[in-house]
Short mmCIF file of C-alpha atoms in Angstrom, two decimals:
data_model
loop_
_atom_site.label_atom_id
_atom_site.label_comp_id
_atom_site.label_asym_id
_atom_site.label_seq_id
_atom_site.Cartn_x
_atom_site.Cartn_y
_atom_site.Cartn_z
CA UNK A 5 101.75 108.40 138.94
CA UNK A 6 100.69 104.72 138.17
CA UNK A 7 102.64 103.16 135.17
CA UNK A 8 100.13 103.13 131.96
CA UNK A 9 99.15 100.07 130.76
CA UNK A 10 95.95 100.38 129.01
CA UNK A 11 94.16 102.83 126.45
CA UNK A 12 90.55 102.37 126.26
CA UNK A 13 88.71 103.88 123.43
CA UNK A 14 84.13 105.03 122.61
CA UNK A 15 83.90 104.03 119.08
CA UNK A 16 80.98 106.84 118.15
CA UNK A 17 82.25 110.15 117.43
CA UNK A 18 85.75 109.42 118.66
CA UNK A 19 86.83 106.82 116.70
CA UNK A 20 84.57 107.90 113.54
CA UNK A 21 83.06 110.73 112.73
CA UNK A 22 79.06 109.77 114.01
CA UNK A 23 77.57 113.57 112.95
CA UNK A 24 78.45 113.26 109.52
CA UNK A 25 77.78 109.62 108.73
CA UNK A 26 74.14 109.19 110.66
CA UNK A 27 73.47 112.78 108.69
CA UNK A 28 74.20 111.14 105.14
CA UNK A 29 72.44 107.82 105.83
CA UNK A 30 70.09 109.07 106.91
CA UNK A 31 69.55 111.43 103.83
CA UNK A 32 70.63 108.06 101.79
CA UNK A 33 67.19 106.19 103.37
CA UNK A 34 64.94 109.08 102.74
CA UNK A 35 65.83 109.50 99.12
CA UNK A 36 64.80 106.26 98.54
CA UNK A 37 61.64 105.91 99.97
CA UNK A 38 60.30 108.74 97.80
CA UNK A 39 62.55 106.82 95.53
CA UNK A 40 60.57 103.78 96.31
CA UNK A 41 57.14 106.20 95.73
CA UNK A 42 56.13 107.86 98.85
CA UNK A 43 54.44 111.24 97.98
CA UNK A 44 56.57 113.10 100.94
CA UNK A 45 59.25 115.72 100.78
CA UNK A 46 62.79 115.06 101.34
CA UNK A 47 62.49 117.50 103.79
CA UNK A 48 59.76 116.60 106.11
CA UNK A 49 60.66 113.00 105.85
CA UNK A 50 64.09 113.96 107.48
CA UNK A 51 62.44 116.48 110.14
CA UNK A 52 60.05 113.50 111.04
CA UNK A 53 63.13 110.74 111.17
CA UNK A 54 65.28 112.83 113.44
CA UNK A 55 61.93 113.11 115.75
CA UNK A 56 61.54 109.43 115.49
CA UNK A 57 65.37 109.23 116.66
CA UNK A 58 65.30 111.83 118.84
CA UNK A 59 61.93 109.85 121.36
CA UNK A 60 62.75 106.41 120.76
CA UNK A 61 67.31 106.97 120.32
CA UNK A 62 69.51 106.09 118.14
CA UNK A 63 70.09 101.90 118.76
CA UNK A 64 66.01 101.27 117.95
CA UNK A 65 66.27 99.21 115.33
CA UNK A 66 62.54 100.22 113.72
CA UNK A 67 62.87 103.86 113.14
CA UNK A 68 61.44 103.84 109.69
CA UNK A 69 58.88 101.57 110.69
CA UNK A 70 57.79 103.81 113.04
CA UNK A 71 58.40 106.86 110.78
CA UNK A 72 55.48 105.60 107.98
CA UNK A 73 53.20 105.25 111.31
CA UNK A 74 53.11 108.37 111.90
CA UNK A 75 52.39 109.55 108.38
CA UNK A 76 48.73 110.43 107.46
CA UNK A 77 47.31 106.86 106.24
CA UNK A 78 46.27 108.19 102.74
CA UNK A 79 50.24 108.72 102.16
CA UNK A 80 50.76 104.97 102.11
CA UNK A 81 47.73 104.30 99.76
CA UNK A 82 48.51 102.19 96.75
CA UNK A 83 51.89 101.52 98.60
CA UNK A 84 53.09 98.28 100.44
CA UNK A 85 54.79 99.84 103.48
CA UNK A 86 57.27 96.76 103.65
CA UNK A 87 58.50 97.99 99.83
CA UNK A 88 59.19 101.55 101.40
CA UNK A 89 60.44 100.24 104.60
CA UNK A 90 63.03 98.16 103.06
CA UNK A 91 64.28 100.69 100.50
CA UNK A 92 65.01 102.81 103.39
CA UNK A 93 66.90 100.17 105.59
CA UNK A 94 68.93 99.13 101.83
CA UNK A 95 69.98 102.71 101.25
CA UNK A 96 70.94 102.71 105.09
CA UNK A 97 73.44 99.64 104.98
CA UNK A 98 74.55 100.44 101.53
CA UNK A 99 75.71 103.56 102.99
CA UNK A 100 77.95 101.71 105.73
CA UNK A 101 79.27 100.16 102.78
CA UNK A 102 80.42 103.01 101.20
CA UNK A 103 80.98 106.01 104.11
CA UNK A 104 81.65 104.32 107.23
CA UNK A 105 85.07 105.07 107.64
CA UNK A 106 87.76 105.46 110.69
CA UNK A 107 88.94 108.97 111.07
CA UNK A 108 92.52 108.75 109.58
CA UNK A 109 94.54 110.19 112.42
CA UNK A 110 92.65 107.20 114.64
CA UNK A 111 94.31 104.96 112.22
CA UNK A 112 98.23 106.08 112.17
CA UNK A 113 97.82 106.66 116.00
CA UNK A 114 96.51 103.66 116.86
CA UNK A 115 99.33 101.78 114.33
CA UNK A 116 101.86 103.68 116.53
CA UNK A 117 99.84 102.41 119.70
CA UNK A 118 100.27 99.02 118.45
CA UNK A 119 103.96 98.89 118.55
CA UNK A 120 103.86 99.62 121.84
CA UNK A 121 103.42 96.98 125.84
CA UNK A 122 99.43 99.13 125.81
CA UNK A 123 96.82 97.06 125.74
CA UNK A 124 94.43 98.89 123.49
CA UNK A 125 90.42 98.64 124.48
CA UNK A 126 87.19 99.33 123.61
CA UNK A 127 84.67 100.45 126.03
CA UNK A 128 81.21 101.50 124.48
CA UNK A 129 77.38 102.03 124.40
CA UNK A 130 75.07 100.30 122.35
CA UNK A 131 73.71 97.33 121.07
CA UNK A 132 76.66 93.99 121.14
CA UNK A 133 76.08 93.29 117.23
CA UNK A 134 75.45 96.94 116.10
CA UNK A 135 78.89 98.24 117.94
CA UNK A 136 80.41 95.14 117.37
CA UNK A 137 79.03 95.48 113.33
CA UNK A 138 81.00 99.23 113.46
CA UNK A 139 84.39 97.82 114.65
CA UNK A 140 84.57 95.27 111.34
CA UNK A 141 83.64 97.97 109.10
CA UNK A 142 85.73 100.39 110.16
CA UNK A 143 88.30 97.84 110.31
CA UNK A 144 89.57 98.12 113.34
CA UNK A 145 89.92 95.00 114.72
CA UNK A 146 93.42 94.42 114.29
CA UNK A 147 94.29 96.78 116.89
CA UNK A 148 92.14 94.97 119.74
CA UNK A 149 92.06 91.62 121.12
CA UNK A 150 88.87 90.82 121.30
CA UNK A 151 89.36 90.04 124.96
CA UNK A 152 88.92 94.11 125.49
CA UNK A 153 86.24 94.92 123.92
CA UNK A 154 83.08 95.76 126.30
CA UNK A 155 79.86 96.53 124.76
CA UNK A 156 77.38 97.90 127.82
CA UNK A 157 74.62 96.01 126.20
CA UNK A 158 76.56 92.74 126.41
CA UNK A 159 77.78 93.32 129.55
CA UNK A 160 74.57 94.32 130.99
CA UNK A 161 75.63 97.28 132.71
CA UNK A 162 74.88 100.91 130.76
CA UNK A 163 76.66 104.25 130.86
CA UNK A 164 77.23 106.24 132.27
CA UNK A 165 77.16 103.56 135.55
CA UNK A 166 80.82 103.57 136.33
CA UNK A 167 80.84 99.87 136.58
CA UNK A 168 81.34 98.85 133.53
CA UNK A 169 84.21 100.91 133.01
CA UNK A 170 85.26 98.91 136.76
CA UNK A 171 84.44 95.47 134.77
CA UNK A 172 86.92 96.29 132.28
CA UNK A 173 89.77 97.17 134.79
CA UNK A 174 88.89 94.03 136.65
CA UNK A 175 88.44 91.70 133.88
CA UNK A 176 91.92 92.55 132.49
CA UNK A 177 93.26 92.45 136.23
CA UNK A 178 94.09 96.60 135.90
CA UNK A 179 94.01 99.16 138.61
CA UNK A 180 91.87 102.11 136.96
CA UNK A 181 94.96 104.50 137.44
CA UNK A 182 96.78 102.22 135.26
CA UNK A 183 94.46 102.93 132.60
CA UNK A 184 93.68 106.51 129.81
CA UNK A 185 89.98 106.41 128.60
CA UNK A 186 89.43 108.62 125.76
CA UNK A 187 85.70 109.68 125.01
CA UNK A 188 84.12 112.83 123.10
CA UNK A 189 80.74 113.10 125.68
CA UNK A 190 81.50 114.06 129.25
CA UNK A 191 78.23 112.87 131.03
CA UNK A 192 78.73 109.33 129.45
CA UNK A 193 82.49 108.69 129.28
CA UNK A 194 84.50 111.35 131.37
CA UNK A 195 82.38 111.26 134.04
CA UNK A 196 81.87 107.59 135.28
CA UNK A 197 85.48 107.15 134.05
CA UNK A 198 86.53 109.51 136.72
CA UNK A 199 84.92 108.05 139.22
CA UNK A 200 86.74 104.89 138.87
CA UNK A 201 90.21 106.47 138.59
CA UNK A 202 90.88 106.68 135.20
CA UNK A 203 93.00 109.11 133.45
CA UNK A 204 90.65 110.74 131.46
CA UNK A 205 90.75 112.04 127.76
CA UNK A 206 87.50 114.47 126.11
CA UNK A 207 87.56 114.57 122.46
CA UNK A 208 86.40 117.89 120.84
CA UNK A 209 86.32 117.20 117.10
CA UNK A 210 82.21 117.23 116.51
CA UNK A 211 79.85 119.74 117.94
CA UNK A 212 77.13 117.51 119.43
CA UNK A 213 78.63 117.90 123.14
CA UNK A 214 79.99 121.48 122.67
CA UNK A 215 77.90 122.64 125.34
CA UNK A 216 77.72 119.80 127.58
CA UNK A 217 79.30 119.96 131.00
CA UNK A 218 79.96 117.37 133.15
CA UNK A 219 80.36 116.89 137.01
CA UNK A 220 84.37 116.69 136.68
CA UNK A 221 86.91 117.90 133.98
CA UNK A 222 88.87 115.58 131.87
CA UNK A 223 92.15 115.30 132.47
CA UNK A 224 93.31 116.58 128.68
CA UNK A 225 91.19 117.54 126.36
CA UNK A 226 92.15 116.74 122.49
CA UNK A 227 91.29 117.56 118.96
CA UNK A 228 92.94 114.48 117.40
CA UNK A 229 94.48 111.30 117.68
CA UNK A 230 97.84 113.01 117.16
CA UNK A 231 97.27 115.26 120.28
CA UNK A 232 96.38 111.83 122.27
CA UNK A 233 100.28 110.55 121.17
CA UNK A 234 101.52 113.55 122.94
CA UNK A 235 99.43 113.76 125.76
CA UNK A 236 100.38 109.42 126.24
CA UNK A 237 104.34 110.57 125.36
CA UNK A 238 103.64 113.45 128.56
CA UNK A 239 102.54 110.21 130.75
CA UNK A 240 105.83 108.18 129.95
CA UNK A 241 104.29 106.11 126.86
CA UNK A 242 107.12 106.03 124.25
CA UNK A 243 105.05 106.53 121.47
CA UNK A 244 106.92 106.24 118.29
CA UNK A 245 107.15 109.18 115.98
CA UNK A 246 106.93 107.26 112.73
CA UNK A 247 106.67 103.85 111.68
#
């Protein structure tokens, strides 16, 4: 077995909990558009959202632009739709402010990782600024150099196409068996990850790829970032036990 030298990270429901903060924000934005004076329930403002999310996904950056289109047109009357539009996206980023948060386990793990030769990583989906935007406020970018951080959209090469997990390896001149991706969706990150060579990690903390199979099993499967420590210590890394 090759040597590890690398540990390569998804930021979205493995290095933060992506259920539970899109779920609040999203409840957040709602609130204050009727806030704001739209006659609409909570409730079928939330049902319509998730639809909006749901056809045109989750890095759209218009969603409740598109939600007041495709309310009845006597719903926005006596209403400026910018004024609702904008209380929505302020409730949105104030929520960032306030919830976005690392899971805490990522945090001690990845201070333990840190004391070690790895070369820590980041290989993700999604838009460059909006991934890039979760990394500083989840501040975590004291744990990468900046030189291993791949965002598909800046690259230019999407998951799950296995080479961009191949432009990392070869941009940081690493052989693929040199190098643990961990990933909580097995069509997008085990998968193409896999392919390449990688040793591959599936996070199960959230539900929202329970059921989801992919074409080839991770290598371990883990609950938390302290299971990750053993499964590295089981591969030779001498992770320490405390700091």
């Amino acid at each position: 077995m090759s040597e590890i030298r690398a540990v390569f990270f998804d930021i979205d429901g493995t290095l933060f909990s992506t259920s539970e903060f899109a779920s609040r924000a999203r409840e957040a934005s709602v609130d204050a558009m009727v806030g704001a004076g739209l006659p609409v329930s909570r409730e079928e403002l939330l049902e319509e959202l998730a639809e909006v999310v749901l056809e045109f996904s989750s890095n759209y950056e218009k969603h409740f632009d598109k939600l007041l289109l495709r309310l009845p047109r006597r719903t926005l009357k006596g209403l400026n739709p910018a004024v609702i539009t904008a209380a929505g996206i302020v409730a949105y980023h104030d929520t960032k402010t306030r919830l976005l948060e690392p899971f805490v386990d990522a945090v001690e793990v990845l201070r333990r990782l840190r004391q070690t030769e790895l070369l820590l990583g980041i290989i993700t989906e999604g838009l460059e600024i909006k991934q890039a935007e979760k990394m500083v406020r989840l501040r975590l970018l004291e744990f990468f150099q900046q030189k291993s951080i791949f965002i598909s959209h800046q690259v230019g090469i999407s998951k799950p196409n296995p080479k961009l997990y191949q432009r990392a390896c070869i941009d940081l001149n690493l052989r693929p068996s040199e190098c643990v991706y961990v990933g909580d969706n097995p069509l997008m990150d085990i998968d193409p990850a896999n392919e390449i060579g990688m040793i591959t990690v599936l996070v199960q903390r959230e539900d929202r790829f329970r059921n989801i199979v992919g074409q080839s099993p991770p290598d371990h499967i883990i609950q938390n970032f302290w299971d990750l420590a053993e499964v590295l210590r089981e591969c030779g890394v001498e992770v320490p036990e405390v700091l």
